[in-house]
Amino acid sequence: EGKLLGVLLVVSTASIFLKPFKLQPLTVILSGNPSAGKTSAALFATSLFYKSDSLLLTANNTKVGVELTMADLNSMPLVIDEGALLSSNVDLKHLIFMVASGKGRTRGRKDLTVDTKDIQSNIFFTSETTDIDEIKRAGTFRRMLYLVIERWEDFTEVFDKTYRAHRYYAGCGADYIRFAVENLDVIEERLAIETEGFGAKYSDIAGMAENLYAGIVILELFYSERTNKSVVFNALRQTINDILE
């Protein structure tokens, strides 16, 4: 149907290509009306790879805990609730830059060496009060995807938001990973063709565009192989293009 839940699934899937293709990690900010299903949609997308309810970062997390969880995921996508940043004193702008750089804070060890945690994941951040103008002035716009959600139907009309699918099903993304390992050269070649000229077309947000296209490329190739026919998510691709524009 090409709605925003599909975009979140694309971002979640793209996370597994951040390391092999050296893509820019991305923070997706879901802002807007309360009870629109922002967290449920993000959990649905991340449940491709694990039972995401168990790793939802909430107000009980410290600043170090937020970074360590992100580092331990090893490219798996993650959902961070607004309360997690408030309680841990992590600034949203800092989070966006940290995710985009792929590195956590540098800390000294007792032996005088330094330790920097690698953070290579696409992150979903859910909020009802994000001051987007302040964030934009900090130059973060090219490192984040900002989506305003008014109602659940912005995500999907395939199922009702009261059906918490992520609580019952998780892990099908293991098949995506297996497919990626076996077909990495094919995926990389297709991605290079799809993103040719993105530097000129999208300028400052080319890294974001390449990230999104990595997700949609593998999904199209994966399901083309499974169905023995060419699969192109036309409506979803158009939605992604509209968002980038």
CSV table of C-alpha atoms in Angstrom, one decimal:
chain,number,residue,atom,x,y,z
A,1,GLU,CA,0.0,0.0,0.0
A,2,GLY,CA,3.0,2.3,0.1
A,3,LYS,CA,2.3,3.9,3.5
A,4,LEU,CA,4.6,4.9,6.3
A,5,LEU,CA,4.8,1.5,7.9
A,6,GLY,CA,6.4,0.3,4.7
A,7,VAL,CA,9.0,3.1,5.0
A,8,LEU,CA,9.8,2.0,8.6
A,9,LEU,CA,10.2,-1.6,7.4
A,10,VAL,CA,12.6,-0.4,4.7
A,11,VAL,CA,14.7,1.6,7.2
A,12,SER,CA,14.8,-1.4,9.6
A,13,THR,CA,16.0,-3.7,6.8
A,14,ALA,CA,18.5,-1.2,5.5
A,15,SER,CA,20.2,-1.3,8.9
A,16,ILE,CA,21.9,-4.6,8.1
A,17,PHE,CA,23.8,-3.0,5.2
A,18,LEU,CA,25.3,-0.1,7.1
A,19,LYS,CA,28.6,-1.9,7.7
A,20,PRO,CA,29.2,-3.8,4.4
A,21,PHE,CA,28.2,-0.9,2.2
A,22,LYS,CA,29.5,1.8,4.5
A,23,LEU,CA,26.2,3.7,4.6
A,24,GLN,CA,25.4,6.6,6.8
A,25,PRO,CA,23.3,5.4,9.8
A,26,LEU,CA,20.0,7.2,10.2
A,27,THR,CA,17.7,8.4,13.0
A,28,VAL,CA,14.0,8.3,12.1
A,29,ILE,CA,12.0,10.7,14.3
A,30,LEU,CA,8.3,9.8,14.6
A,31,SER,CA,6.5,12.8,15.9
A,32,GLY,CA,2.8,13.9,16.1
A,33,ASN,CA,-0.5,13.1,17.8
A,34,PRO,CA,-0.5,10.9,20.9
A,35,SER,CA,-2.0,7.4,20.5
A,36,ALA,CA,-1.4,7.4,16.8
A,37,GLY,CA,0.7,4.2,17.1
A,38,LYS,CA,4.1,5.6,16.6
A,39,THR,CA,5.9,3.3,19.1
A,40,SER,CA,3.8,0.3,17.9
A,41,ALA,CA,4.8,0.9,14.3
A,42,ALA,CA,8.5,1.3,15.2
A,43,LEU,CA,8.4,-1.9,17.3
A,44,PHE,CA,6.7,-3.7,14.4
A,45,ALA,CA,9.5,-2.6,12.0
A,46,THR,CA,12.3,-3.7,14.4
A,47,SER,CA,10.6,-7.0,15.2
A,48,LEU,CA,11.9,-8.1,11.8
A,49,PHE,CA,15.0,-9.1,13.7
A,50,TYR,CA,14.2,-9.8,17.4
A,51,LYS,CA,11.5,-9.4,20.0
A,52,SER,CA,11.8,-5.6,20.0
A,53,ASP,CA,9.5,-5.1,23.1
A,54,SER,CA,12.3,-6.5,25.2
A,55,LEU,CA,14.8,-3.9,24.0
A,56,LEU,CA,12.7,-0.8,23.9
A,57,LEU,CA,14.7,2.0,25.5
A,58,THR,CA,12.5,3.8,28.0
A,59,ALA,CA,12.9,6.2,31.0
A,60,ASN,CA,14.8,3.5,33.0
A,61,ASN,CA,17.9,3.8,30.9
A,62,THR,CA,21.1,5.8,31.7
A,63,LYS,CA,23.2,7.7,29.1
A,64,VAL,CA,25.8,5.0,29.1
A,65,GLY,CA,23.1,2.4,28.9
A,66,VAL,CA,21.6,3.9,25.8
A,67,GLU,CA,25.1,3.9,24.1
A,68,LEU,CA,25.9,0.4,25.2
A,69,THR,CA,22.6,-1.0,23.9
A,70,MET,CA,23.1,0.7,20.6
A,71,ALA,CA,26.7,-0.7,20.3
A,72,ASP,CA,25.7,-4.2,21.3
A,73,LEU,CA,23.0,-4.5,18.6
A,74,ASN,CA,25.6,-4.9,15.8
A,75,SER,CA,23.6,-3.2,13.1
A,76,MET,CA,20.2,-4.2,14.3
A,77,PRO,CA,17.7,-1.3,14.4
A,78,LEU,CA,16.4,0.0,17.7
A,79,VAL,CA,13.5,2.0,19.1
A,80,ILE,CA,14.1,4.7,21.7
A,81,ASP,CA,11.2,6.3,23.5
A,82,GLU,CA,11.3,10.0,24.3
A,83,GLY,CA,11.4,9.2,28.0
A,84,ALA,CA,14.7,7.4,27.6
A,85,LEU,CA,16.5,10.6,26.6
A,86,LEU,CA,14.8,12.7,29.3
A,87,SER,CA,15.9,10.4,32.1
A,88,SER,CA,19.4,9.8,30.7
A,89,ASN,CA,20.2,13.4,29.9
A,90,VAL,CA,21.0,12.5,26.3
A,91,ASP,CA,20.3,15.4,24.0
A,92,LEU,CA,18.3,14.5,20.9
A,93,LYS,CA,20.7,16.5,18.7
A,94,HIS,CA,23.6,14.6,20.3
A,95,LEU,CA,21.9,11.3,19.6
A,96,ILE,CA,21.3,12.2,15.9
A,97,PHE,CA,25.0,13.2,15.4
A,98,MET,CA,26.2,10.1,17.3
A,99,VAL,CA,24.1,7.8,15.2
A,100,ALA,CA,25.2,9.4,11.9
A,101,SER,CA,28.9,9.3,12.9
A,102,GLY,CA,28.6,5.6,13.8
A,103,LYS,CA,30.6,6.2,17.0
A,104,GLY,CA,29.7,6.6,20.6
A,105,ARG,CA,31.4,8.8,23.1
A,106,THR,CA,35.2,8.3,23.6
A,107,ARG,CA,36.1,7.3,27.1
A,108,GLY,CA,39.4,6.8,28.8
A,109,ARG,CA,40.5,3.5,30.3
A,110,LYS,CA,42.6,3.0,33.4
A,111,ASP,CA,45.6,2.0,31.3
A,112,LEU,CA,45.4,5.4,29.6
A,113,THR,CA,44.1,4.0,26.3
A,114,VAL,CA,40.7,5.1,24.9
A,115,ASP,CA,37.5,3.2,24.2
A,116,THR,CA,35.1,4.3,21.5
A,117,LYS,CA,32.0,2.1,20.9
A,118,ASP,CA,31.0,1.5,17.3
A,119,ILE,CA,27.3,2.3,16.7
A,120,GLN,CA,26.1,1.1,13.4
A,121,SER,CA,22.3,1.0,13.5
A,122,ASN,CA,19.3,2.8,12.2
A,123,ILE,CA,17.4,4.2,15.1
A,124,PHE,CA,13.7,5.0,15.6
A,125,PHE,CA,12.9,7.8,18.1
A,126,THR,CA,9.3,8.4,19.1
A,127,SER,CA,8.1,11.7,20.5
A,128,GLU,CA,5.1,13.9,20.8
A,129,THR,CA,6.9,17.2,21.6
A,130,THR,CA,9.9,17.3,19.3
A,131,ASP,CA,11.0,20.9,18.6
A,132,ILE,CA,12.0,20.3,15.0
A,133,ASP,CA,12.9,23.9,14.2
A,134,GLU,CA,15.6,23.9,16.9
A,135,ILE,CA,16.9,20.6,15.6
A,136,LYS,CA,17.0,21.8,12.0
A,137,ARG,CA,19.0,24.9,13.1
A,138,ALA,CA,21.6,22.6,14.5
A,139,GLY,CA,22.2,21.2,11.0
A,140,THR,CA,20.8,17.7,11.8
A,141,PHE,CA,18.2,17.7,9.0
A,142,ARG,CA,20.5,15.8,6.6
A,143,ARG,CA,21.1,13.1,9.2
A,144,MET,CA,17.5,12.3,10.1
A,145,LEU,CA,14.2,11.3,8.6
A,146,TYR,CA,11.4,13.4,10.2
A,147,LEU,CA,7.9,12.0,9.9
A,148,VAL,CA,4.8,13.6,11.4
A,149,ILE,CA,2.0,11.1,12.2
A,150,GLU,CA,-1.6,12.2,12.6
A,151,ARG,CA,-3.3,8.8,12.8
A,152,TRP,CA,-2.6,5.1,12.6
A,153,GLU,CA,-3.9,5.1,9.0
A,154,ASP,CA,-0.8,7.1,8.0
A,155,PHE,CA,1.1,3.9,8.8
A,156,THR,CA,-1.2,1.3,7.4
A,157,GLU,CA,-4.8,0.2,6.8
A,158,VAL,CA,-3.8,-3.5,6.5
A,159,PHE,CA,-4.4,-4.1,10.3
A,160,ASP,CA,-5.7,-2.2,13.2
A,161,LYS,CA,-3.3,-0.6,15.7
A,162,THR,CA,-4.8,-2.6,18.6
A,163,TYR,CA,-3.3,-5.7,17.0
A,164,ARG,CA,0.2,-5.7,18.4
A,165,ALA,CA,1.8,-8.0,15.8
A,166,HIS,CA,5.3,-7.5,17.2
A,167,ARG,CA,4.3,-9.2,20.4
A,168,TYR,CA,3.5,-12.4,18.6
A,169,TYR,CA,5.9,-12.6,15.6
A,170,ALA,CA,9.6,-11.7,15.3
A,171,GLY,CA,12.7,-12.7,13.5
A,172,CYS,CA,11.8,-13.1,9.8
A,173,GLY,CA,14.6,-10.7,9.0
A,174,ALA,CA,17.0,-13.7,9.6
A,175,ASP,CA,16.0,-14.7,6.1
A,176,TYR,CA,16.9,-11.3,4.8
A,177,ILE,CA,20.4,-11.5,6.4
A,178,ARG,CA,20.9,-15.0,4.9
A,179,PHE,CA,19.9,-13.7,1.5
A,180,ALA,CA,22.2,-10.7,1.9
A,181,VAL,CA,25.2,-12.9,2.8
A,182,GLU,CA,24.6,-15.1,-0.2
A,183,ASN,CA,23.9,-12.3,-2.7
A,184,LEU,CA,25.9,-9.3,-1.4
A,185,ASP,CA,27.6,-8.6,-4.8
A,186,VAL,CA,24.3,-8.7,-6.6
A,187,ILE,CA,22.7,-6.3,-4.1
A,188,GLU,CA,25.6,-4.0,-4.1
A,189,GLU,CA,25.6,-3.8,-7.9
A,190,ARG,CA,21.8,-3.1,-8.0
A,191,LEU,CA,22.2,-0.5,-5.3
A,192,ALA,CA,25.0,1.3,-7.3
A,193,ILE,CA,22.7,1.4,-10.3
A,194,GLU,CA,19.7,2.7,-8.3
A,195,THR,CA,21.6,5.4,-6.5
A,196,GLU,CA,23.7,6.7,-9.4
A,197,GLY,CA,23.6,10.4,-9.5
A,198,PHE,CA,22.2,10.7,-6.0
A,199,GLY,CA,25.0,13.0,-5.0
A,200,ALA,CA,23.8,15.6,-7.4
A,201,LYS,CA,20.1,14.8,-7.1
A,202,TYR,CA,19.8,14.9,-3.3
A,203,SER,CA,23.0,16.8,-2.4
A,204,ASP,CA,23.3,17.0,1.4
A,205,ILE,CA,20.9,14.1,2.0
A,206,ALA,CA,22.4,11.7,-0.4
A,207,GLY,CA,23.6,9.5,2.5
A,208,MET,CA,20.0,9.3,3.7
A,209,ALA,CA,18.7,8.4,0.3
A,210,GLU,CA,21.3,5.6,-0.2
A,211,ASN,CA,20.3,4.2,3.2
A,212,LEU,CA,16.7,4.0,2.3
A,213,TYR,CA,17.3,2.6,-1.2
A,214,ALA,CA,19.5,-0.2,0.3
A,215,GLY,CA,16.4,-1.4,2.2
A,216,ILE,CA,14.0,-1.3,-0.7
A,217,VAL,CA,16.6,-2.9,-3.1
A,218,ILE,CA,17.0,-6.0,-0.9
A,219,LEU,CA,13.3,-6.3,-0.3
A,220,GLU,CA,12.6,-6.2,-4.0
A,221,LEU,CA,15.3,-8.7,-4.8
A,222,PHE,CA,14.3,-11.0,-1.9
A,223,TYR,CA,10.7,-11.2,-2.9
A,224,SER,CA,11.5,-11.4,-6.6
A,225,GLU,CA,13.4,-14.6,-5.9
A,226,ARG,CA,10.7,-16.0,-3.6
A,227,THR,CA,8.0,-15.4,-6.2
A,228,ASN,CA,10.0,-16.1,-9.4
A,229,LYS,CA,8.8,-12.8,-10.9
A,230,SER,CA,10.0,-9.3,-10.8
A,231,VAL,CA,8.7,-7.5,-7.7
A,232,VAL,CA,8.8,-3.7,-7.5
A,233,PHE,CA,7.2,-1.9,-4.6
A,234,ASN,CA,6.0,1.0,-6.8
A,235,ALA,CA,3.8,2.8,-4.2
A,236,LEU,CA,6.4,2.4,-1.5
A,237,ARG,CA,9.2,3.7,-3.7
A,238,GLN,CA,7.0,6.7,-4.6
A,239,THR,CA,6.4,7.4,-0.9
A,240,ILE,CA,10.1,7.3,-0.2
A,241,ASN,CA,10.9,9.6,-3.1
A,242,ASP,CA,8.2,12.1,-1.9
A,243,ILE,CA,9.8,12.1,1.6
A,244,LEU,CA,13.2,12.7,0.2
A,245,GLU,CA,12.0,15.5,-2.0
